[in-house]
């Protein structure tokens, strides 16, 4: 009993160091993980797909895909896996932690980069380091997919406008012959710097300072 | 400094709360550099002239002041009035007994029109004053406008008193029924919802708990002060003190708006202080009535206290509900106004005003009702009304609120001079000090608690600005005026006026240098960016999804649910036509395009040389070759004819480097024609893309094209002959490309053909002439 306790704590300590969560939060998330996986060691896409609340989400596939994307594990691997363990689950969740009063400016900057990277990975499905026009079009299409029959043309138009905007901000003096390959990570950062990602992209209960709320017990 | 002063001359929006796009719209309407030089030259001459005008206006003020008192301060005139008026009616005199008078060619009958005449003159002179302030360049940088207006009021009041007339006072009914609603409606209608909702918790805590703290602290301490021996204040009992506290402790939205608007502080702080000033109305109303009842009754029981709390909830929630109902009604009405566009703005104004008055009937919070109405109505009304009505609503609201604000401050000044005062050094000084102290303590204390629950914590600088921005204003004065007449009322009024003056003058004037000194974050001038909008939506869905995965019913979950409810039910009922199913991204996109187009149209007539923003255009991002061989659906014959006609006529213009738009290029302004505008709006997928003017002050000339949705053309770039021949642009992916001066014959590629949207309306809706993108041979495609 004592041994397993310390082993669990040891494990938690490891995870806490890596992801920055507190023990309480890790415990919460572990319970949720158990629930999702049906008490297995790993969860697969099917487990996540079966969450009923996600059915209405237009970018469900991308979200689920992000969990299985190796690039989000910060271990310089690419590709995707089929099953993820609790550690990977936590790693992905750690992208959604908010900054607190003690976070310095450099840490905030690093946080922002990390979150933007996460978003970038979600868009850049073929992992070539740029978001091409086709990929961006797909993003917009998915966003609009739950909104009825909008059709491809609008999505295309919007995506093109967006791309044009990125290009004109980052490379304003392009000659007519040049071709803008796609949105690189730096350009991505540039266009989204107004959004203050480090404070926008977070889930409230994952904040270490606020009173931790428990993971709800959903019906799935 | 010049630029600041000049920028204010233009009809600026009253509130920074209005979306940044609107303020940037108005800023862009000005032509900066040239005119500034003119202004500089005219300045000395203008100074003298302005001084002269001031004197003239003051004299006029005096002459109407004697008339105004009949209008404003009472109805004792009405009894004496008619009796004196009837003889002055020469037209109906049929006094045939006396000898016939010569027919009056010119007669003077001032009495009949005196009331509206005087009111109009008063308003006119107030506005001329306001105008005057901005002509004198440097004053408006240092002194906020509210101070200047109060100063003018003081001056006028002083002169009136000096000549022995009785000066008019700020009538409470006039204030609450006519002067206050436009300002609040303007604020509520243009409230930035997202910022407001995100900080709702903080705002509520400041508004409710903060105001309660202020009331009890000030009331209690004043009572303690009154108990001190030797200040002749022994007659003031606790309930009166609490009543006084409830009047003087509420942050005033009018004053906050007037001052904060000029310092352009960042959105968070603005919404905190402003939101607090709006929401504390409920608390103020309840406490005021509560204490007034109690001070008549004399004793307070626990039951009364409990009832007071219940009353608070009733007042605030009831007010919000009344406002929401009227808002929904207004939205519903606007659904049917497609054929009567002219009266659309009136619906907005009237429903809102009715909401305010209905709430006042039940002693609910009128301000909260008005805000709720505006907030509720706005998304649906904006989707339904025509563009012109939208502009009308915007400008009328700004206009009315500007007038109201001006009048309020001038009257405040005049009433100060006019009103009976009872100055008591101890009372007044201690009131001012206590107001400051309680505000600071309240903000600091509450922030400690609030920061535990906030993600973006409030720093010390933020706290300072929030505390310092707690200005008192005319609402406090009017409430004080409503008190029953007794010997203490005058003392209270004097104290209230002193507090108001102190906050408006001292705090209002010093807040700007303090903001500079503390390097508080200023408002970001951000242009709407389609990328940001896409990602905001994306983030919303992402976070909702993550919350669902965690099984946590948080912020985003409920927001998502609300959005879906909105889409499923409300939008269907409240938005006319097909726009009800339009997703937000598309509305945003359309709005952006519309704005760009408007700017384009407006800048076209200025005949300015276009400045090159970016030479990026569609072909820079289009993929070469590969998969663009798509089926090209056929278009109807008549459209094909039209396209050819345009192209042929355009052929002449291809060689000209169209450097700017001239009026000749715009055949019929599409925004003039009502009918065509409807159709323009119906364009679900307006296909023109923009390159937003990012770091540029002058709007550059862009060419706009749009295409109907059902015309899907694609073309293959690789095939494009780079000849100068004009070709139709069939692509749905038309880009607005900027005319680049440095480019040579390739210019033609960047100009695209206009394709009219409807066959019958072809001639009417041409917005620009562009030339085609090189595409495959048009004739081949169209056949």
mmCIF file of C-alpha atoms in Angstrom, chain B residues 427-610:
data_model
loop_
_atom_site.group_PDB
_atom_site.id
_atom_site.type_symbol
_atom_site.label_atom_id
_atom_site.label_comp_id
_atom_site.label_asym_id
_atom_site.label_seq_id
_atom_site.Cartn_x
_atom_site.Cartn_y
_atom_site.Cartn_z
ATOM 1 C CA UNK B 427 -19.535 68.395 6.154
ATOM 2 C CA UNK B 428 -18.364 69.196 2.702
ATOM 3 C CA UNK B 429 -14.688 68.567 3.264
ATOM 4 C CA UNK B 430 -15.300 65.332 5.057
ATOM 5 C CA UNK B 431 -17.632 64.188 2.307
ATOM 6 C CA UNK B 432 -15.015 64.736 -0.332
ATOM 7 C CA UNK B 433 -12.312 63.018 1.647
ATOM 8 C CA UNK B 434 -14.524 60.122 2.568
ATOM 9 C CA UNK B 435 -15.585 59.598 -1.023
ATOM 10 C CA UNK B 436 -11.996 59.281 -2.076
ATOM 11 C CA UNK B 437 -10.979 57.080 0.785
ATOM 12 C CA UNK B 438 -13.897 54.728 0.513
ATOM 13 C CA UNK B 439 -13.407 54.373 -3.192
ATOM 14 C CA UNK B 440 -9.767 53.481 -2.846
ATOM 15 C CA UNK B 441 -10.353 51.067 -0.004
ATOM 16 C CA UNK B 442 -13.254 49.483 -1.796
ATOM 17 C CA UNK B 443 -11.355 48.913 -4.992
ATOM 18 C CA UNK B 444 -8.306 47.508 -3.294
ATOM 19 C CA UNK B 445 -10.276 45.236 -1.050
ATOM 20 C CA UNK B 446 -12.500 43.935 -3.779
ATOM 21 C CA UNK B 447 -9.644 43.384 -6.168
ATOM 22 C CA UNK B 448 -7.950 41.085 -3.692
ATOM 23 C CA UNK B 449 -11.023 38.937 -3.711
ATOM 24 C CA UNK B 450 -11.687 39.233 -7.409
ATOM 25 C CA UNK B 451 -8.178 38.346 -8.453
ATOM 26 C CA UNK B 452 -8.640 34.926 -6.979
ATOM 27 C CA UNK B 453 -11.222 34.215 -9.607
ATOM 28 C CA UNK B 454 -9.848 36.031 -12.569
ATOM 29 C CA UNK B 455 -7.541 34.663 -15.175
ATOM 30 C CA UNK B 456 -6.197 38.016 -16.260
ATOM 31 C CA UNK B 457 -5.454 39.559 -12.921
ATOM 32 C CA UNK B 458 -5.847 43.225 -12.179
ATOM 33 C CA UNK B 459 -2.549 44.863 -11.530
ATOM 34 C CA UNK B 460 -1.888 47.733 -9.185
ATOM 35 C CA UNK B 461 -1.981 50.143 -12.076
ATOM 36 C CA UNK B 462 -5.369 48.837 -13.110
ATOM 37 C CA UNK B 463 -6.651 49.207 -9.600
ATOM 38 C CA UNK B 464 -5.457 52.740 -9.441
ATOM 39 C CA UNK B 465 -7.212 53.700 -12.633
ATOM 40 C CA UNK B 466 -10.410 51.990 -11.555
ATOM 41 C CA UNK B 467 -10.327 53.828 -8.255
ATOM 42 C CA UNK B 468 -9.408 57.114 -9.809
ATOM 43 C CA UNK B 469 -12.038 56.792 -12.459
ATOM 44 C CA UNK B 470 -14.889 56.713 -10.017
ATOM 45 C CA UNK B 471 -16.403 60.004 -11.025
ATOM 46 C CA UNK B 472 -19.627 61.408 -9.726
ATOM 47 C CA UNK B 473 -21.914 63.357 -11.943
ATOM 48 C CA UNK B 474 -25.290 64.689 -12.733
ATOM 49 C CA UNK B 475 -27.243 61.669 -11.550
ATOM 50 C CA UNK B 476 -26.110 62.323 -8.034
ATOM 51 C CA UNK B 477 -27.127 65.933 -8.380
ATOM 52 C CA UNK B 478 -30.570 65.119 -9.692
ATOM 53 C CA UNK B 479 -31.208 62.566 -7.048
ATOM 54 C CA UNK B 480 -30.202 65.088 -4.482
ATOM 55 C CA UNK B 481 -32.580 67.538 -5.988
ATOM 56 C CA UNK B 482 -35.382 65.060 -5.567
ATOM 57 C CA UNK B 483 -34.987 65.064 -1.826
ATOM 58 C CA UNK B 484 -37.781 66.544 0.138
ATOM 59 C CA UNK B 485 -37.244 70.098 1.074
ATOM 60 C CA UNK B 486 -35.852 70.599 4.453
ATOM 61 C CA UNK B 487 -32.985 72.492 5.909
ATOM 62 C CA UNK B 488 -30.633 69.638 5.388
ATOM 63 C CA UNK B 489 -31.357 69.367 1.697
ATOM 64 C CA UNK B 490 -29.388 72.454 0.832
ATOM 65 C CA UNK B 491 -26.419 71.261 2.779
ATOM 66 C CA UNK B 492 -26.558 67.918 1.072
ATOM 67 C CA UNK B 493 -26.843 69.550 -2.299
ATOM 68 C CA UNK B 494 -23.854 71.717 -1.654
ATOM 69 C CA UNK B 495 -21.813 68.740 -0.622
ATOM 70 C CA UNK B 496 -22.924 66.747 -3.630
ATOM 71 C CA UNK B 497 -22.043 69.556 -5.973
ATOM 72 C CA UNK B 498 -18.657 69.921 -4.379
ATOM 73 C CA UNK B 499 -17.953 66.237 -4.775
ATOM 74 C CA UNK B 500 -19.069 66.342 -8.380
ATOM 75 C CA UNK B 501 -16.895 69.325 -9.104
ATOM 76 C CA UNK B 502 -13.961 67.795 -7.378
ATOM 77 C CA UNK B 503 -14.177 64.523 -9.231
ATOM 78 C CA UNK B 504 -14.900 66.033 -12.599
ATOM 79 C CA UNK B 505 -12.391 68.831 -12.408
ATOM 80 C CA UNK B 506 -9.549 67.452 -10.398
ATOM 81 C CA UNK B 507 -9.779 63.805 -11.285
ATOM 82 C CA UNK B 508 -10.986 64.446 -14.788
ATOM 83 C CA UNK B 509 -8.156 66.804 -15.593
ATOM 84 C CA UNK B 510 -5.411 64.840 -13.981
ATOM 85 C CA UNK B 511 -6.339 61.414 -15.179
ATOM 86 C CA UNK B 512 -4.860 61.965 -18.569
ATOM 87 C CA UNK B 513 -1.367 62.917 -17.436
ATOM 88 C CA UNK B 514 -1.530 60.153 -14.890
ATOM 89 C CA UNK B 515 -2.365 57.627 -17.539
ATOM 90 C CA UNK B 516 0.614 58.833 -19.504
ATOM 91 C CA UNK B 517 2.803 58.803 -16.456
ATOM 92 C CA UNK B 518 1.893 55.325 -15.399
ATOM 93 C CA UNK B 519 2.124 54.111 -18.971
ATOM 94 C CA UNK B 520 -1.204 52.430 -18.763
ATOM 95 C CA UNK B 521 -2.008 50.399 -21.800
ATOM 96 C CA UNK B 522 -3.917 52.392 -24.323
ATOM 97 C CA UNK B 523 -6.675 51.257 -26.574
ATOM 98 C CA UNK B 524 -5.467 49.151 -29.410
ATOM 99 C CA UNK B 525 -6.467 50.468 -32.752
ATOM 100 C CA UNK B 526 -7.095 47.217 -34.442
ATOM 101 C CA UNK B 527 -8.571 46.784 -37.796
ATOM 102 C CA UNK B 528 -10.946 43.916 -38.179
ATOM 103 C CA UNK B 529 -8.974 41.069 -39.505
ATOM 104 C CA UNK B 530 -10.477 38.075 -41.112
ATOM 105 C CA UNK B 531 -7.729 35.893 -39.751
ATOM 106 C CA UNK B 532 -8.418 36.948 -36.231
ATOM 107 C CA UNK B 533 -12.087 36.319 -36.708
ATOM 108 C CA UNK B 534 -11.487 32.875 -38.122
ATOM 109 C CA UNK B 535 -9.249 32.023 -35.254
ATOM 110 C CA UNK B 536 -11.501 33.484 -32.652
ATOM 111 C CA UNK B 537 -14.220 31.192 -33.839
ATOM 112 C CA UNK B 538 -11.823 28.324 -34.142
ATOM 113 C CA UNK B 539 -10.605 28.879 -30.620
ATOM 114 C CA UNK B 540 -14.146 29.027 -29.368
ATOM 115 C CA UNK B 541 -14.929 25.655 -30.803
ATOM 116 C CA UNK B 542 -11.615 24.237 -29.734
ATOM 117 C CA UNK B 543 -12.033 25.282 -26.152
ATOM 118 C CA UNK B 544 -15.587 24.045 -26.069
ATOM 119 C CA UNK B 545 -14.361 20.739 -27.385
ATOM 120 C CA UNK B 546 -11.634 20.495 -24.787
ATOM 121 C CA UNK B 547 -14.100 21.310 -22.090
ATOM 122 C CA UNK B 548 -16.347 18.566 -23.342
ATOM 123 C CA UNK B 549 -13.488 16.142 -23.329
ATOM 124 C CA UNK B 550 -12.773 17.080 -19.758
ATOM 125 C CA UNK B 551 -16.377 16.737 -18.968
ATOM 126 C CA UNK B 552 -16.305 20.165 -17.475
ATOM 127 C CA UNK B 553 -19.269 22.446 -17.967
ATOM 128 C CA UNK B 554 -17.440 25.669 -18.104
ATOM 129 C CA UNK B 555 -17.587 29.061 -19.662
ATOM 130 C CA UNK B 556 -17.237 27.887 -23.203
ATOM 131 C CA UNK B 557 -19.700 25.108 -22.890
ATOM 132 C CA UNK B 558 -22.466 27.446 -21.860
ATOM 133 C CA UNK B 559 -21.477 30.024 -24.398
ATOM 134 C CA UNK B 560 -21.638 27.397 -27.076
ATOM 135 C CA UNK B 561 -25.033 26.261 -25.869
ATOM 136 C CA UNK B 562 -26.266 29.822 -25.916
ATOM 137 C CA UNK B 563 -24.995 30.282 -29.429
ATOM 138 C CA UNK B 564 -26.738 27.186 -30.594
ATOM 139 C CA UNK B 565 -29.962 28.227 -28.953
ATOM 140 C CA UNK B 566 -29.606 31.590 -30.553
ATOM 141 C CA UNK B 567 -29.104 30.077 -33.937
ATOM 142 C CA UNK B 568 -31.825 27.505 -33.649
ATOM 143 C CA UNK B 569 -34.592 29.640 -32.312
ATOM 144 C CA UNK B 570 -33.959 33.294 -31.977
ATOM 145 C CA UNK B 571 -32.371 33.942 -35.268
ATOM 146 C CA UNK B 572 -35.097 32.135 -37.100
ATOM 147 C CA UNK B 573 -37.718 34.303 -35.555
ATOM 148 C CA UNK B 574 -36.009 37.563 -35.499
ATOM 149 C CA UNK B 575 -34.042 37.840 -38.643
ATOM 150 C CA UNK B 576 -35.701 38.243 -41.955
ATOM 151 C CA UNK B 577 -35.055 36.085 -44.888
ATOM 152 C CA UNK B 578 -32.085 33.976 -45.534
ATOM 153 C CA UNK B 579 -29.811 35.949 -43.346
ATOM 154 C CA UNK B 580 -31.140 34.019 -40.405
ATOM 155 C CA UNK B 581 -29.037 31.064 -41.297
ATOM 156 C CA UNK B 582 -25.925 32.999 -42.013
ATOM 157 C CA UNK B 583 -23.116 31.919 -39.789
ATOM 158 C CA UNK B 584 -21.212 34.514 -37.943
ATOM 159 C CA UNK B 585 -18.049 34.167 -39.889
ATOM 160 C CA UNK B 586 -19.831 34.954 -43.070
ATOM 161 C CA UNK B 587 -21.625 37.937 -41.594
ATOM 162 C CA UNK B 588 -18.325 39.223 -40.397
ATOM 163 C CA UNK B 589 -16.789 38.689 -43.764
ATOM 164 C CA UNK B 590 -19.637 40.423 -45.517
ATOM 165 C CA UNK B 591 -19.523 43.277 -43.120
ATOM 166 C CA UNK B 592 -15.845 43.689 -43.664
ATOM 167 C CA UNK B 593 -16.263 43.644 -47.372
ATOM 168 C CA UNK B 594 -19.028 46.140 -47.199
ATOM 169 C CA UNK B 595 -16.907 48.423 -45.131
ATOM 170 C CA UNK B 596 -14.018 48.161 -47.495
ATOM 171 C CA UNK B 597 -16.294 48.827 -50.379
ATOM 172 C CA UNK B 598 -17.730 51.878 -48.733
ATOM 173 C CA UNK B 599 -14.328 53.203 -47.980
ATOM 174 C CA UNK B 600 -13.370 52.527 -51.503
ATOM 175 C CA UNK B 601 -16.338 54.390 -52.856
ATOM 176 C CA UNK B 602 -15.786 57.298 -50.593
ATOM 177 C CA UNK B 603 -12.118 57.580 -51.259
ATOM 178 C CA UNK B 604 -12.705 57.341 -54.925
ATOM 179 C CA UNK B 605 -14.026 60.823 -55.159
ATOM 180 C CA UNK B 606 -11.045 62.260 -53.426
ATOM 181 C CA UNK B 607 -8.891 61.560 -56.441
ATOM 182 C CA UNK B 608 -5.924 60.726 -54.374
ATOM 183 C CA UNK B 609 -3.034 58.806 -55.642
ATOM 184 C CA UNK B 610 -3.199 55.365 -54.292
#
